[in-house]
GROMACS .gro file of C-alpha atoms in nm:
model
  364
    1MET     CA    1  -4.527   1.648   5.863
    2SER     CA    2  -4.509   1.552   5.499
    3SER     CA    3  -4.713   1.210   5.502
    4THR     CA    4  -4.829   1.207   5.097
    5PHE     CA    5  -4.673   1.108   4.795
    6GLY     CA    6  -4.763   1.155   4.443
    7THR     CA    7  -4.912   1.417   4.194
    8LEU     CA    8  -5.228   1.218   4.034
    9PHE     CA    9  -5.223   0.921   4.192
   10ARG     CA   10  -5.168   1.018   4.554
   11VAL     CA   11  -5.133   0.847   4.849
   12THR     CA   12  -5.114   0.964   5.237
   13THR     CA   13  -5.011   0.690   5.514
   14PHE     CA   14  -5.073   0.713   5.888
   15GLY     CA   15  -4.996   0.562   6.188
   16GLU     CA   16  -4.738   0.507   6.446
   17SER     CA   17  -4.546   0.198   6.471
   18HIS     CA   18  -4.707   0.070   6.786
   19GLY     CA   19  -5.058   0.233   6.766
   20ARG     CA   20  -5.388   0.098   6.661
   21ALA     CA   21  -5.303   0.055   6.334
   22VAL     CA   22  -5.119   0.164   6.037
   23GLY     CA   23  -5.291   0.270   5.671
   24CYS     CA   24  -5.316   0.483   5.402
   25VAL     CA   25  -5.566   0.691   5.169
   26VAL     CA   26  -5.507   0.629   4.788
   27ASP     CA   27  -5.656   0.941   4.552
   28GLY     CA   28  -5.618   0.957   4.204
   29CYS     CA   29  -5.727   0.577   4.132
   30PRO     CA   30  -5.950   0.584   3.820
   31ALA     CA   31  -6.275   0.428   3.827
   32ARG     CA   32  -6.382   0.084   3.726
   33ILE     CA   33  -6.024  -0.133   3.832
   34PRO     CA   34  -6.087  -0.458   3.994
   35LEU     CA   35  -5.996  -0.425   4.301
   36ALA     CA   36  -6.022  -0.677   4.639
   37PRO     CA   37  -5.799  -0.734   4.937
   38GLU     CA   38  -5.644  -1.030   4.778
   39ASP     CA   39  -5.522  -0.790   4.546
   40ILE     CA   40  -5.320  -0.634   4.825
   41GLN     CA   41  -5.216  -0.900   5.080
   42PRO     CA   42  -5.010  -1.090   4.884
   43GLN     CA   43  -4.742  -0.782   4.835
   44LEU     CA   44  -4.814  -0.747   5.238
   45ASP     CA   45  -4.760  -1.117   5.332
   46ARG     CA   46  -4.440  -1.062   5.159
   47ARG     CA   47  -4.339  -0.772   5.360
   48ARG     CA   48  -4.414  -0.892   5.696
   49PRO     CA   49  -4.186  -1.117   5.912
   50TRP     CA   50  -4.227  -1.505   5.834
   51ALA     CA   51  -4.057  -1.765   6.033
   52SER     CA   52  -3.712  -1.709   6.005
   53ALA     CA   53  -3.456  -1.653   6.214
   54LEU     CA   54  -3.389  -1.349   5.963
   55ASN     CA   55  -3.627  -1.188   6.061
   56THR     CA   56  -3.783  -0.993   6.397
   57PRO     CA   57  -4.016  -1.194   6.587
   58ARG     CA   58  -4.265  -0.954   6.605
   59GLN     CA   59  -4.525  -1.116   6.428
   60GLU     CA   60  -4.882  -0.917   6.270
   61SER     CA   61  -5.128  -1.098   5.984
   62ASP     CA   62  -5.110  -0.768   5.867
   63ALA     CA   63  -5.452  -0.825   5.686
   64VAL     CA   64  -5.578  -0.512   5.515
   65SER     CA   65  -5.920  -0.441   5.505
   66ILE     CA   66  -6.045  -0.169   5.213
   67LEU     CA   67  -6.273   0.109   5.421
   68SER     CA   68  -6.340   0.314   5.130
   69GLY     CA   69  -6.347   0.381   4.770
   70VAL     CA   70  -6.439   0.030   4.633
   71GLU     CA   71  -6.793  -0.136   4.532
   72ARG     CA   72  -6.899  -0.434   4.424
   73GLY     CA   73  -6.534  -0.523   4.370
   74LEU     CA   74  -6.430  -0.215   4.135
   75THR     CA   75  -6.318   0.138   4.222
   76LEU     CA   76  -6.504   0.390   4.238
   77GLY     CA   77  -6.241   0.672   4.101
   78THR     CA   78  -6.306   0.843   4.472
   79PRO     CA   79  -6.014   0.797   4.767
   80ILE     CA   80  -5.961   0.450   4.844
   81GLY     CA   81  -5.866   0.381   5.223
   82LEU     CA   82  -5.689   0.097   5.363
   83SER     CA   83  -5.634   0.003   5.701
   84ILE     CA   84  -5.400  -0.290   5.839
   85PRO     CA   85  -5.414  -0.361   6.248
   86ASN     CA   86  -5.041  -0.320   6.492
   87SER     CA   87  -5.176  -0.693   6.699
   88ASP     CA   88  -4.833  -0.745   6.837
   89THR     CA   89  -4.731  -0.461   6.940
   90ARG     CA   90  -4.492  -0.388   7.282
   91PRO     CA   91  -4.477  -0.077   7.408
   92GLY     CA   92  -4.330  -0.118   7.729
   93ASP     CA   93  -4.012  -0.255   7.537
   94TYR     CA   94  -3.912   0.109   7.527
   95ALA     CA   95  -4.018   0.221   7.881
   96ALA     CA   96  -3.615   0.274   7.930
   97MET     CA   97  -3.544   0.466   7.543
   98GLU     CA   98  -3.786   0.755   7.652
   99THR     CA   99  -3.476   0.933   7.846
  100VAL     CA  100  -3.212   0.795   7.559
  101PRO     CA  101  -3.216   0.894   7.221
  102ARG     CA  102  -3.144   0.552   7.047
  103PRO     CA  103  -2.782   0.610   6.835
  104SER     CA  104  -2.835   0.643   6.490
  105HIS     CA  105  -3.263   0.637   6.510
  106ALA     CA  106  -3.480   0.960   6.441
  107ASP     CA  107  -3.541   0.980   6.788
  108PHE     CA  108  -3.319   1.297   6.837
  109THR     CA  109  -3.446   1.475   6.530
  110TYR     CA  110  -3.787   1.391   6.597
  111ALA     CA  111  -3.813   1.575   6.938
  112GLU     CA  112  -3.621   1.813   6.803
  113LYS     CA  113  -3.856   1.917   6.537
  114TYR     CA  114  -4.182   1.898   6.755
  115GLY     CA  115  -4.055   1.919   7.044
  116LEU     CA  116  -4.212   1.564   7.168
  117ARG     CA  117  -4.187   1.230   6.992
  118ALA     CA  118  -4.332   0.904   7.007
  119ARG     CA  119  -4.262   0.721   7.299
  120SER     CA  120  -4.256   0.361   7.154
  121GLY     CA  121  -4.104   0.180   6.847
  122GLY     CA  122  -4.005   0.526   6.620
  123GLY     CA  123  -4.378   0.561   6.563
  124ARG     CA  124  -4.396   0.704   6.198
  125ALA     CA  125  -4.001   0.657   6.199
  126SER     CA  126  -4.025   0.280   6.208
  127ALA     CA  127  -4.009   0.049   5.893
  128ARG     CA  128  -4.355  -0.038   6.050
  129GLU     CA  129  -4.475   0.251   5.845
  130THR     CA  130  -4.415   0.089   5.525
  131ALA     CA  131  -4.683  -0.154   5.517
  132ALA     CA  132  -4.922   0.115   5.413
  133ARG     CA  133  -4.686   0.178   5.137
  134VAL     CA  134  -4.676  -0.188   5.045
  135ALA     CA  135  -5.044  -0.194   5.041
  136ALA     CA  136  -5.101   0.173   4.850
  137GLY     CA  137  -4.825   0.007   4.552
  138ALA     CA  138  -5.031  -0.290   4.544
  139VAL     CA  139  -5.326  -0.095   4.421
  140ALA     CA  140  -5.100   0.102   4.199
  141GLU     CA  141  -4.971  -0.237   4.010
  142LYS     CA  142  -5.342  -0.344   4.032
  143MET     CA  143  -5.434  -0.028   3.815
  144LEU     CA  144  -5.116  -0.041   3.602
  145ALA     CA  145  -5.236  -0.396   3.496
  146CYS     CA  146  -5.540  -0.266   3.369
  147PHE     CA  147  -5.364  -0.059   3.124
  148HIS     CA  148  -4.998  -0.151   3.039
  149PRO     CA  149  -4.765  -0.506   3.081
  150VAL     CA  150  -4.569  -0.336   3.352
  151GLN     CA  151  -4.412  -0.565   3.551
  152ILE     CA  152  -4.184  -0.450   3.860
  153VAL     CA  153  -3.918  -0.709   4.032
  154ALA     CA  154  -3.669  -0.687   4.314
  155TRP     CA  155  -3.429  -0.844   4.471
  156VAL     CA  156  -3.130  -0.878   4.681
  157GLU     CA  157  -2.788  -0.789   4.520
  158ALA     CA  158  -2.600  -0.740   4.784
  159VAL     CA  159  -2.530  -0.836   5.186
  160GLY     CA  160  -2.231  -0.698   5.336
  161THR     CA  161  -1.962  -0.718   5.152
  162LEU     CA  162  -2.129  -1.077   4.947
  163THR     CA  163  -2.220  -0.938   4.610
  164ALA     CA  164  -2.496  -1.172   4.375
  165LYS     CA  165  -2.457  -1.259   4.025
  166ARG     CA  166  -2.676  -1.003   3.820
  167PRO     CA  167  -2.936  -1.257   3.655
  168ASP     CA  168  -3.145  -1.160   3.346
  169LEU     CA  169  -3.323  -0.853   3.348
  170ALA     CA  170  -3.543  -0.979   3.075
  171SER     CA  171  -3.675  -1.279   3.267
  172ILE     CA  172  -3.607  -1.217   3.593
  173SER     CA  173  -3.940  -1.326   3.838
  174ARG     CA  174  -4.082  -1.285   4.197
  175ALA     CA  175  -4.092  -1.654   4.214
  176GLU     CA  176  -3.701  -1.670   4.124
  177VAL     CA  177  -3.664  -1.422   4.400
  178ASP     CA  178  -3.914  -1.524   4.704
  179ALA     CA  179  -3.700  -1.897   4.638
  180THR     CA  180  -3.477  -1.829   4.831
  181LEU     CA  181  -3.509  -1.689   5.246
  182VAL     CA  182  -3.285  -1.433   5.158
  183ARG     CA  183  -3.471  -1.294   4.843
  184CYS     CA  184  -3.156  -1.331   4.626
  185PRO     CA  185  -3.199  -1.540   4.324
  186ASP     CA  186  -2.852  -1.667   4.288
  187PRO     CA  187  -2.808  -2.016   4.442
  188GLU     CA  188  -2.493  -1.977   4.507
  189ALA     CA  189  -2.428  -1.662   4.675
  190ALA     CA  190  -2.801  -1.690   4.881
  191PRO     CA  191  -2.654  -1.967   5.131
  192GLN     CA  192  -2.365  -1.703   5.214
  193MET     CA  193  -2.543  -1.410   5.243
  194THR     CA  194  -2.791  -1.615   5.541
  195ALA     CA  195  -2.541  -1.722   5.691
  196ALA     CA  196  -2.360  -1.361   5.739
  197ILE     CA  197  -2.706  -1.254   5.865
  198GLU     CA  198  -2.697  -1.497   6.119
  199ALA     CA  199  -2.396  -1.461   6.228
  200ALA     CA  200  -2.420  -1.030   6.239
  201ARG     CA  201  -2.723  -1.153   6.429
  202ASP     CA  202  -2.580  -1.402   6.716
  203ALA     CA  203  -2.320  -1.113   6.761
  204GLY     CA  204  -2.575  -0.881   6.860
  205ASP     CA  205  -2.476  -0.681   6.551
  206SER     CA  206  -2.660  -0.608   6.196
  207LEU     CA  207  -2.602  -0.586   5.817
  208GLY     CA  208  -2.655  -0.336   5.497
  209GLY     CA  209  -2.655  -0.429   5.146
  210ILE     CA  210  -2.811  -0.329   4.836
  211VAL     CA  211  -3.172  -0.429   4.699
  212ALA     CA  212  -3.189  -0.428   4.243
  213CYS     CA  213  -3.478  -0.399   4.078
  214ALA     CA  214  -3.623  -0.400   3.691
  215CYS     CA  215  -3.924  -0.259   3.556
  216ARG     CA  216  -4.017  -0.427   3.233
  217GLY     CA  217  -4.313  -0.317   2.998
  218VAL     CA  218  -4.300   0.082   3.072
  219PRO     CA  219  -4.356   0.202   2.711
  220PRO     CA  220  -4.116   0.562   2.595
  221GLY     CA  221  -4.249   0.855   2.696
  222TRP     CA  222  -4.348   0.804   3.094
  223GLY     CA  223  -4.211   1.092   3.317
  224GLU     CA  224  -4.187   1.487   3.327
  225PRO     CA  225  -3.798   1.670   3.214
  226VAL     CA  226  -3.628   1.949   3.412
  227PHE     CA  227  -3.727   1.916   3.820
  228ASP     CA  228  -4.000   1.597   3.768
  229LYS     CA  229  -3.735   1.338   3.587
  230LEU     CA  230  -3.864   1.007   3.637
  231THR     CA  231  -3.474   0.906   3.758
  232ALA     CA  232  -3.581   1.207   4.054
  233ARG     CA  233  -3.931   1.029   4.146
  234LEU     CA  234  -3.769   0.729   4.153
  235ALA     CA  235  -3.444   0.830   4.325
  236GLY     CA  236  -3.699   1.011   4.558
  237ALA     CA  237  -3.905   0.742   4.619
  238MET     CA  238  -3.632   0.531   4.726
  239LEU     CA  239  -3.451   0.754   4.939
  240SER     CA  240  -3.793   0.761   5.147
  241ILE     CA  241  -3.766   0.425   5.264
  242PRO     CA  242  -3.645   0.358   5.608
  243ALA     CA  243  -3.249   0.300   5.624
  244THR     CA  244  -3.230   0.373   5.272
  245ARG     CA  245  -2.799   0.560   5.180
  246GLY     CA  246  -2.817   0.539   4.817
  247PHE     CA  247  -2.969   0.530   4.497
  248GLU     CA  248  -2.827   0.468   4.141
  249ILE     CA  249  -3.031   0.410   3.817
  250GLY     CA  250  -2.802   0.181   3.484
  251GLU     CA  251  -2.421   0.253   3.516
  252GLY     CA  252  -2.517   0.428   3.822
  253PHE     CA  253  -2.157   0.527   3.965
  254ALA     CA  254  -1.960   0.326   3.759
  255ALA     CA  255  -2.029   0.567   3.478
  256SER     CA  256  -1.865   0.836   3.604
  257GLN     CA  257  -1.544   0.583   3.533
  258LEU     CA  258  -1.625   0.545   3.151
  259ARG     CA  259  -1.565   0.724   2.806
  260GLY     CA  260  -1.872   0.863   2.673
  261SER     CA  261  -1.780   0.604   2.349
  262GLN     CA  262  -1.847   0.342   2.608
  263HIS     CA  263  -2.191   0.471   2.812
  264ASN     CA  264  -2.365   0.598   2.506
  265ASP     CA  265  -2.655   0.430   2.366
  266PRO     CA  266  -2.665   0.408   2.032
  267PHE     CA  267  -3.003   0.313   1.829
  268SER     CA  268  -3.123   0.064   1.596
  269ALA     CA  269  -3.377   0.003   1.350
  270LYS     CA  270  -3.674  -0.202   1.544
  271PRO     CA  271  -3.800  -0.497   1.310
  272ASN     CA  272  -4.154  -0.352   1.299
  273GLY     CA  273  -4.044  -0.040   1.196
  274GLY     CA  274  -3.983   0.289   1.490
  275ILE     CA  275  -3.611   0.261   1.661
  276ARG     CA  276  -3.486   0.139   2.005
  277PRO     CA  277  -3.194   0.157   2.198
  278ALA     CA  278  -2.900  -0.084   2.096
  279SER     CA  279  -2.786  -0.088   2.470
  280ASN     CA  280  -2.947   0.017   2.793
  281HIS     CA  281  -2.605   0.147   3.012
  282CYS     CA  282  -2.881   0.426   3.123
  283GLY     CA  283  -3.093   0.199   3.234
  284GLY     CA  284  -3.435   0.275   3.081
  285ILE     CA  285  -3.408   0.644   3.121
  286GLN     CA  286  -3.286   0.940   2.914
  287GLY     CA  287  -3.374   1.313   2.961
  288GLY     CA  288  -3.538   1.170   3.268
  289ILE     CA  289  -3.819   1.011   3.025
  290SER     CA  290  -3.902   0.658   2.971
  291ASN     CA  291  -3.709   0.531   2.642
  292GLY     CA  292  -3.864   0.184   2.666
  293GLU     CA  293  -3.583   0.001   2.757
  294THR     CA  294  -3.635  -0.226   3.109
  295ILE     CA  295  -3.588   0.029   3.364
  296PHE     CA  296  -3.325  -0.087   3.627
  297PHE     CA  297  -3.192   0.094   3.935
  298ARG     CA  298  -3.020  -0.027   4.255
  299VAL     CA  299  -3.070   0.110   4.628
  300ALA     CA  300  -2.827   0.093   4.918
  301PHE     CA  301  -2.984   0.020   5.258
  302LYS     CA  302  -2.743   0.127   5.591
  303PRO     CA  303  -2.702  -0.147   5.839
  304VAL     CA  304  -3.011  -0.185   6.081
  305SER     CA  305  -2.933   0.124   6.417
  306THR     CA  306  -3.129  -0.109   6.655
  307ILE     CA  307  -2.820  -0.394   6.792
  308SER     CA  308  -2.828  -0.542   7.073
  309LEU     CA  309  -2.442  -0.442   7.144
  310PRO     CA  310  -2.382  -0.210   7.417
  311GLN     CA  311  -2.301   0.143   7.322
  312LYS     CA  312  -2.179   0.421   7.505
  313THR     CA  313  -2.392   0.747   7.401
  314VAL     CA  314  -2.570   1.003   7.591
  315ALA     CA  315  -2.938   1.066   7.748
  316PHE     CA  316  -3.133   1.394   7.616
  317ASP     CA  317  -3.021   1.507   7.952
  318GLY     CA  318  -2.656   1.476   7.846
  319THR     CA  319  -2.587   1.206   8.108
  320SER     CA  320  -2.333   0.954   7.983
  321VAL     CA  321  -2.499   0.593   7.952
  322VAL     CA  322  -2.410   0.317   7.790
  323PHE     CA  323  -2.712   0.157   7.597
  324GLU     CA  324  -2.808  -0.200   7.499
  325ALA     CA  325  -3.113  -0.198   7.276
  326LYS     CA  326  -3.398  -0.404   7.353
  327GLY     CA  327  -3.732  -0.515   7.157
  328ARG     CA  328  -3.779  -0.678   6.828
  329HIS     CA  329  -3.620  -0.577   6.524
  330ASP     CA  330  -3.425  -0.757   6.221
  331PRO     CA  331  -3.060  -0.844   6.180
  332CYS     CA  332  -3.053  -0.703   5.803
  333VAL     CA  333  -3.360  -0.512   5.625
  334LEU     CA  334  -3.331  -0.613   5.265
  335PRO     CA  335  -3.548  -0.954   5.236
  336ARG     CA  336  -3.823  -0.775   5.354
  337ALA     CA  337  -3.705  -0.452   5.216
  338VAL     CA  338  -3.784  -0.640   4.875
  339PRO     CA  339  -4.156  -0.561   4.825
  340ILE     CA  340  -4.118  -0.234   4.985
  341VAL     CA  341  -3.906  -0.105   4.656
  342GLU     CA  342  -4.144  -0.302   4.434
  343SER     CA  343  -4.401  -0.100   4.592
  344MET     CA  344  -4.254   0.247   4.570
  345THR     CA  345  -4.192   0.205   4.223
  346ALA     CA  346  -4.522   0.137   4.164
  347LEU     CA  347  -4.655   0.453   4.304
  348VAL     CA  348  -4.377   0.650   4.068
  349LEU     CA  349  -4.490   0.482   3.769
  350ALA     CA  350  -4.902   0.475   3.825
  351ASP     CA  351  -4.833   0.834   3.885
  352ALA     CA  352  -4.641   0.855   3.547
  353PHE     CA  353  -4.868   0.702   3.366
  354LEU     CA  354  -5.139   0.928   3.458
  355GLN     CA  355  -4.956   1.229   3.404
  356GLN     CA  356  -4.863   1.098   3.040
  357GLN     CA  357  -5.256   1.074   2.997
  358ILE     CA  358  -5.354   1.427   3.029
  359GLN     CA  359  -4.956   1.531   2.866
  360ARG     CA  360  -5.007   1.420   2.526
  361ILE     CA  361  -5.322   1.459   2.283
  362PRO     CA  362  -5.404   1.148   2.073
  363ARG     CA  363  -5.326   1.215   1.704
  364ALA     CA  364  -5.620   1.222   1.528
   0.00000   0.00000   0.00000
């Protein structure tokens, strides 16, 4: 099973949804980076369920422990071990599901691939695994901040058929995003999105939507040409998140309906010398390499597969059954997906930063 992400800044996650813990090992982080649990916990707190009817009722503290790689508040340059306990586990909720693969879950495909599967909560396929990614992403952000003023901010842009107004990419902050339960900075759209999620929950159903993300302060030159384009690395990172179904950067699919004269980004001279793109239809990346402009992309999430409505399906032995899901789940993953998108972005950018350091020899 591939559970490692990255080339120079590498992260390996471990643990199952209802096991003793989830966690990760971060390898490749430079030495002497200030790091403490307090640097990691805020993003974990944003990902975990909170007191809202928009979330799963499963309650985890997600209190992170640093097991290795840090001494006296500084990274040692050696592997950093992070552990997050699972305390609110209820494997009994899944007893009736041992013989029935849940519709649109990974139960069937994991069983086909490995000949067995985790019996409760989806195991490695559960969104619980993303807690480890968020912890690793916080380490990546801390490292990046020591070298570049990179800012990564994601927000909910759409829920179902409801779409918010796009904020100012140059100024949108996490505080603005977190000001609403649904993590949408549009004050008009946010209440409508909340009501739509509550209606789906009350009906025993679920909703999908779109998370958008802006990355400011990324200098030009990050990313590798051809197969390791920064675009491709971001797309791969986002599509590795559970429930994702699409990725687009800049104008995205809408670019296919434009002419080159509309989509091109001509250059203009900078006041202090050099040049820069005068527009940003490409989303901050050209030829797979960052151009110094804000990187902007969008990620589509499908509706949560676990719903309470009866579904006609079959058991593993082919027997017809009417499946009604039990257990705890989110009616919409979008609000909690925001820090996950930010964290996977941080992992990609941390790796790209380190690769750039060995790619270009400083001028004499």
